[in-house]
């Protein structure tokens, strides 16, 4: 029998490498994450509890620098990991059926630093999950995990094939879908109602695609100074999440 609900996308091939204390220790602590290899200095491992199944290669700082891009701040720790398993949107929605936690939907936000920062804000403000399209979005990577500072292991990340269909499923679950855009007079505070909220954010510059915007129940803006054209998408996400949290 076919599974109901919007199916997840296929996880990207290959194993990313994470670097830095927060991303690596969070990956090691996540029971849903498989860490295949760990390279580390003896000093960095001094106070860490490493599962015995994880193979460790001791290395000096210079050797670790060759495993990561450029001058990436590895802090003596580099790990090769398996991408997290695909999630069904229906499973996440069912798990949060009795929750008021917001959902974040990202429409073609491709910069890994932005997605990582959004994950960090999502963890801080207790979002249920983030939802992205499988294409034209950032995959799991060391840069993203570094920007997320451990939140990649905490916030469910649902990748879907069709974002519009996912938005329909989110609406059926009782969420009020608010797209963020500067091209409206309605502020986010005015758009928030009693319903659970799904916030939809588009890429910087282009914003939400027309079909994505058409699947929103309301379009709202953040009340920023008109002399400032827009905010970085990760900053906008953090402010919007705070507004939802402050509403109670």
Short mmCIF file of N, CA and C in Angstrom, two decimals, residues 114-218:
data_model
loop_
_atom_site.label_atom_id
_atom_site.label_comp_id
_atom_site.label_asym_id
_atom_site.label_seq_id
_atom_site.Cartn_x
_atom_site.Cartn_y
_atom_site.Cartn_z
N UNK A 114 23.39 30.74 5.56
CA UNK A 114 22.05 31.21 5.91
C UNK A 114 21.20 30.07 6.46
N UNK A 115 21.23 28.92 5.79
CA UNK A 115 20.43 27.79 6.26
C UNK A 115 20.90 27.34 7.64
N UNK A 116 22.21 27.32 7.84
CA UNK A 116 22.74 26.95 9.15
C UNK A 116 22.30 27.91 10.23
N UNK A 117 22.37 29.22 9.94
CA UNK A 117 21.94 30.21 10.92
C UNK A 117 20.44 30.10 11.19
N UNK A 118 19.65 29.79 10.16
CA UNK A 118 18.21 29.61 10.35
C UNK A 118 17.94 28.39 11.23
N UNK A 119 18.68 27.31 11.03
CA UNK A 119 18.53 26.14 11.90
C UNK A 119 18.84 26.49 13.35
N UNK A 120 19.85 27.31 13.55
CA UNK A 120 20.21 27.71 14.92
C UNK A 120 19.07 28.51 15.56
N UNK A 121 18.48 29.43 14.80
CA UNK A 121 17.34 30.19 15.32
C UNK A 121 16.13 29.29 15.53
N UNK A 122 15.94 28.33 14.63
CA UNK A 122 14.82 27.40 14.77
C UNK A 122 14.95 26.60 16.06
N UNK A 123 16.17 26.20 16.39
CA UNK A 123 16.39 25.48 17.65
C UNK A 123 16.15 26.41 18.84
N UNK A 124 16.63 27.64 18.75
CA UNK A 124 16.51 28.57 19.86
C UNK A 124 15.06 28.92 20.17
N UNK A 125 14.23 29.01 19.13
CA UNK A 125 12.84 29.40 19.32
C UNK A 125 11.88 28.22 19.17
N UNK A 126 12.42 27.01 19.25
CA UNK A 126 11.63 25.78 19.37
C UNK A 126 10.69 25.55 18.18
N UNK A 127 11.23 25.68 16.97
CA UNK A 127 10.44 25.37 15.78
C UNK A 127 10.25 23.86 15.66
N UNK A 128 9.13 23.46 15.08
CA UNK A 128 8.85 22.03 14.89
C UNK A 128 9.80 21.42 13.88
N UNK A 129 10.06 22.15 12.78
CA UNK A 129 10.93 21.65 11.73
C UNK A 129 11.19 22.77 10.73
N UNK A 130 12.14 22.52 9.83
CA UNK A 130 12.25 23.35 8.64
C UNK A 130 11.95 22.45 7.45
N UNK A 131 11.41 23.06 6.40
CA UNK A 131 11.06 22.34 5.18
C UNK A 131 11.73 23.04 4.01
N UNK A 132 12.43 22.27 3.19
CA UNK A 132 13.03 22.82 1.98
C UNK A 132 12.74 21.89 0.81
N UNK A 133 12.89 22.43 -0.39
CA UNK A 133 12.82 21.60 -1.58
C UNK A 133 14.15 20.87 -1.75
N UNK A 134 14.13 19.71 -2.35
CA UNK A 134 15.38 18.97 -2.51
C UNK A 134 16.31 19.65 -3.50
N UNK A 135 15.74 20.27 -4.55
CA UNK A 135 16.56 20.99 -5.52
C UNK A 135 16.61 22.47 -5.13
N UNK A 136 17.66 23.15 -5.54
CA UNK A 136 17.80 24.59 -5.28
C UNK A 136 17.75 24.91 -3.79
N UNK A 137 18.39 24.08 -3.00
CA UNK A 137 18.50 24.34 -1.57
C UNK A 137 19.84 23.78 -1.10
N UNK A 138 20.27 24.23 0.05
CA UNK A 138 21.59 23.82 0.54
C UNK A 138 21.54 22.39 1.09
N UNK A 139 22.50 21.54 0.73
CA UNK A 139 22.58 20.20 1.33
C UNK A 139 23.32 20.26 2.66
N UNK A 140 23.32 19.16 3.39
CA UNK A 140 24.15 19.07 4.58
C UNK A 140 25.61 19.24 4.17
N UNK A 141 26.33 20.04 4.92
CA UNK A 141 27.74 20.27 4.62
C UNK A 141 28.45 20.75 5.87
N UNK A 142 29.76 20.78 5.81
CA UNK A 142 30.52 21.27 6.94
C UNK A 142 30.25 22.73 7.23
N UNK A 143 30.15 23.55 6.18
CA UNK A 143 29.88 24.97 6.37
C UNK A 143 28.52 25.20 7.01
N UNK A 144 27.52 24.43 6.56
CA UNK A 144 26.18 24.57 7.12
C UNK A 144 26.16 24.12 8.59
N UNK A 145 26.80 22.98 8.87
CA UNK A 145 26.82 22.48 10.24
C UNK A 145 27.55 23.45 11.15
N UNK A 146 28.61 24.07 10.66
CA UNK A 146 29.34 25.06 11.46
C UNK A 146 28.45 26.25 11.78
N UNK A 147 27.73 26.77 10.78
CA UNK A 147 26.84 27.91 11.01
C UNK A 147 25.70 27.55 11.95
N UNK A 148 25.25 26.29 11.90
CA UNK A 148 24.15 25.85 12.76
C UNK A 148 24.59 25.63 14.20
N UNK A 149 25.90 25.46 14.42
CA UNK A 149 26.47 25.32 15.76
C UNK A 149 25.77 24.24 16.59
N UNK A 150 25.55 23.08 15.96
CA UNK A 150 24.93 21.95 16.65
C UNK A 150 23.45 21.79 16.38
N UNK A 151 22.78 22.84 15.87
CA UNK A 151 21.33 22.78 15.68
C UNK A 151 20.91 21.87 14.54
N UNK A 152 21.84 21.54 13.64
CA UNK A 152 21.52 20.59 12.57
C UNK A 152 21.09 19.25 13.14
N UNK A 153 21.59 18.92 14.32
CA UNK A 153 21.25 17.65 14.96
C UNK A 153 20.00 17.74 15.81
N UNK A 154 19.45 18.94 15.99
CA UNK A 154 18.32 19.14 16.90
C UNK A 154 17.00 19.40 16.20
N UNK A 155 17.02 20.08 15.07
CA UNK A 155 15.79 20.50 14.39
C UNK A 155 15.51 19.56 13.21
N UNK A 156 14.36 18.90 13.18
CA UNK A 156 14.04 18.05 12.02
C UNK A 156 14.05 18.87 10.73
N UNK A 157 14.70 18.31 9.72
CA UNK A 157 14.81 18.99 8.42
C UNK A 157 14.15 18.10 7.38
N UNK A 158 13.02 18.55 6.86
CA UNK A 158 12.24 17.79 5.88
C UNK A 158 12.55 18.32 4.49
N UNK A 159 13.04 17.46 3.61
CA UNK A 159 13.29 17.84 2.23
C UNK A 159 12.20 17.21 1.36
N UNK A 160 11.57 18.02 0.55
CA UNK A 160 10.44 17.53 -0.24
C UNK A 160 10.70 17.76 -1.73
N UNK A 161 9.97 17.01 -2.55
CA UNK A 161 10.11 17.15 -3.99
C UNK A 161 9.36 18.38 -4.49
N UNK A 162 8.16 18.60 -3.98
CA UNK A 162 7.30 19.69 -4.45
C UNK A 162 6.90 20.55 -3.26
N UNK A 163 7.38 21.79 -3.21
CA UNK A 163 7.13 22.65 -2.06
C UNK A 163 5.66 23.07 -1.98
N UNK A 164 5.02 23.27 -3.11
CA UNK A 164 3.61 23.69 -3.11
C UNK A 164 2.72 22.61 -2.51
N UNK A 165 2.97 21.36 -2.86
CA UNK A 165 2.19 20.26 -2.29
C UNK A 165 2.45 20.13 -0.79
N UNK A 166 3.70 20.36 -0.39
CA UNK A 166 4.02 20.32 1.03
C UNK A 166 3.26 21.42 1.78
N UNK A 167 3.16 22.60 1.18
CA UNK A 167 2.41 23.69 1.79
C UNK A 167 0.93 23.35 1.93
N UNK A 168 0.41 22.62 0.96
CA UNK A 168 -0.98 22.17 1.06
C UNK A 168 -1.16 21.20 2.22
N UNK A 169 -0.21 20.29 2.39
CA UNK A 169 -0.29 19.33 3.49
C UNK A 169 -0.17 20.04 4.84
N UNK A 170 0.67 21.05 4.89
CA UNK A 170 0.83 21.83 6.12
C UNK A 170 -0.46 22.57 6.46
N UNK A 171 -1.14 23.10 5.44
CA UNK A 171 -2.42 23.77 5.67
C UNK A 171 -3.47 22.78 6.17
N UNK A 172 -3.49 21.59 5.61
CA UNK A 172 -4.44 20.57 6.04
C UNK A 172 -4.21 20.17 7.49
N UNK A 173 -2.99 20.34 7.97
CA UNK A 173 -2.67 20.02 9.37
C UNK A 173 -3.05 21.16 10.32
N UNK A 174 -3.62 22.24 9.77
CA UNK A 174 -4.11 23.32 10.63
C UNK A 174 -3.18 24.49 10.82
N UNK A 175 -2.21 24.64 9.93
CA UNK A 175 -1.26 25.75 10.04
C UNK A 175 -1.71 26.93 9.18
N UNK A 176 -1.49 28.13 9.68
CA UNK A 176 -1.72 29.38 8.96
C UNK A 176 -0.40 29.76 8.31
N UNK A 177 -0.38 29.77 6.99
CA UNK A 177 0.87 29.94 6.25
C UNK A 177 1.09 31.42 5.94
N UNK A 178 2.16 31.97 6.49
CA UNK A 178 2.47 33.39 6.31
C UNK A 178 3.76 33.51 5.52
N UNK A 179 3.67 34.10 4.35
CA UNK A 179 4.86 34.36 3.55
C UNK A 179 5.43 35.72 3.89
N UNK A 180 6.73 35.80 4.06
CA UNK A 180 7.37 37.06 4.39
C UNK A 180 7.85 37.75 3.12
N UNK A 181 7.40 39.01 2.97
CA UNK A 181 7.76 39.80 1.79
C UNK A 181 7.68 41.27 2.14
N UNK A 182 8.56 42.06 1.55
CA UNK A 182 8.50 43.50 1.78
C UNK A 182 7.43 44.19 0.96
N UNK A 183 6.85 43.47 -0.02
CA UNK A 183 5.89 44.08 -0.95
C UNK A 183 4.46 43.96 -0.44
N UNK A 184 4.21 44.41 0.78
CA UNK A 184 2.87 44.39 1.36
C UNK A 184 2.82 45.41 2.49
N UNK A 185 1.62 45.87 2.80
CA UNK A 185 1.45 46.81 3.91
C UNK A 185 1.15 46.08 5.22
N UNK A 186 0.78 44.82 5.13
CA UNK A 186 0.44 44.04 6.32
C UNK A 186 1.70 43.65 7.07
N UNK A 187 1.75 43.95 8.35
CA UNK A 187 2.90 43.55 9.15
C UNK A 187 2.69 42.14 9.70
N UNK A 188 3.79 41.52 10.11
CA UNK A 188 3.70 40.16 10.64
C UNK A 188 2.79 40.12 11.87
N UNK A 189 2.88 41.11 12.73
CA UNK A 189 2.04 41.15 13.92
C UNK A 189 0.56 41.15 13.55
N UNK A 190 0.21 41.85 12.47
CA UNK A 190 -1.19 41.90 12.03
C UNK A 190 -1.62 40.58 11.40
N UNK A 191 -0.69 39.85 10.80
CA UNK A 191 -1.03 38.60 10.12
C UNK A 191 -1.15 37.42 11.07
N UNK A 192 -0.49 37.51 12.23
CA UNK A 192 -0.54 36.41 13.18
C UNK A 192 -1.94 36.28 13.77
N UNK A 193 -2.45 35.07 13.80
CA UNK A 193 -3.76 34.83 14.39
C UNK A 193 -3.65 33.80 15.50
N UNK A 194 -4.74 33.13 15.74
CA UNK A 194 -4.78 32.13 16.81
C UNK A 194 -4.23 30.78 16.35
N UNK A 195 -4.18 30.59 15.04
CA UNK A 195 -3.73 29.30 14.51
C UNK A 195 -2.23 29.09 14.69
N UNK A 196 -1.83 27.84 14.57
CA UNK A 196 -0.41 27.55 14.48
C UNK A 196 0.14 28.14 13.19
N UNK A 197 1.40 28.53 13.23
CA UNK A 197 1.96 29.33 12.14
C UNK A 197 3.04 28.56 11.39
N UNK A 198 3.01 28.67 10.07
CA UNK A 198 4.10 28.22 9.21
C UNK A 198 4.64 29.46 8.50
N UNK A 199 5.90 29.77 8.72
CA UNK A 199 6.53 30.94 8.12
C UNK A 199 7.25 30.53 6.84
N UNK A 200 7.02 31.27 5.77
CA UNK A 200 7.60 30.95 4.48
C UNK A 200 8.55 32.07 4.08
N UNK A 201 9.80 31.72 3.82
CA UNK A 201 10.80 32.71 3.45
C UNK A 201 11.45 32.33 2.14
N UNK A 202 11.66 33.33 1.29
CA UNK A 202 12.30 33.10 0.01
C UNK A 202 13.75 33.53 0.03
N UNK A 203 14.44 33.24 -1.07
CA UNK A 203 15.85 33.58 -1.18
C UNK A 203 16.02 35.09 -1.22
N UNK A 204 17.19 35.53 -0.77
CA UNK A 204 17.48 36.96 -0.83
C UNK A 204 17.51 37.41 -2.28
N UNK A 205 16.97 38.59 -2.53
CA UNK A 205 16.92 39.11 -3.89
C UNK A 205 15.64 38.71 -4.58
N UNK A 206 15.51 37.44 -4.92
CA UNK A 206 14.34 36.97 -5.66
C UNK A 206 13.11 36.80 -4.77
N UNK A 207 13.30 36.50 -3.50
CA UNK A 207 12.17 36.26 -2.62
C UNK A 207 11.45 34.96 -2.95
N UNK A 208 10.22 34.85 -2.49
CA UNK A 208 9.44 33.65 -2.78
C UNK A 208 9.05 33.59 -4.25
N UNK A 209 8.99 32.38 -4.78
CA UNK A 209 8.46 32.22 -6.13
C UNK A 209 6.95 32.46 -6.12
N UNK A 210 6.42 32.81 -7.28
CA UNK A 210 5.01 33.16 -7.38
C UNK A 210 4.10 32.02 -6.93
N UNK A 211 4.43 30.79 -7.32
CA UNK A 211 3.58 29.66 -6.95
C UNK A 211 3.65 29.38 -5.45
N UNK A 212 4.80 29.62 -4.85
CA UNK A 212 4.92 29.47 -3.40
C UNK A 212 4.07 30.51 -2.69
N UNK A 213 4.16 31.74 -3.16
CA UNK A 213 3.37 32.82 -2.56
C UNK A 213 1.88 32.55 -2.69
N UNK A 214 1.48 31.94 -3.80
CA UNK A 214 0.07 31.64 -4.02
C UNK A 214 -0.45 30.59 -3.04
N UNK A 215 0.46 29.83 -2.43
CA UNK A 215 0.05 28.81 -1.46
C UNK A 215 0.17 29.31 -0.02
N UNK A 216 0.31 30.61 0.16
CA UNK A 216 0.31 31.20 1.50
C UNK A 216 -1.07 31.77 1.82
N UNK A 217 -1.46 31.73 3.09
CA UNK A 217 -2.74 32.30 3.51
C UNK A 217 -2.65 33.81 3.71
N UNK A 218 -1.45 34.31 3.97
CA UNK A 218 -1.24 35.75 4.17
C UNK A 218 0.19 36.09 3.78
#
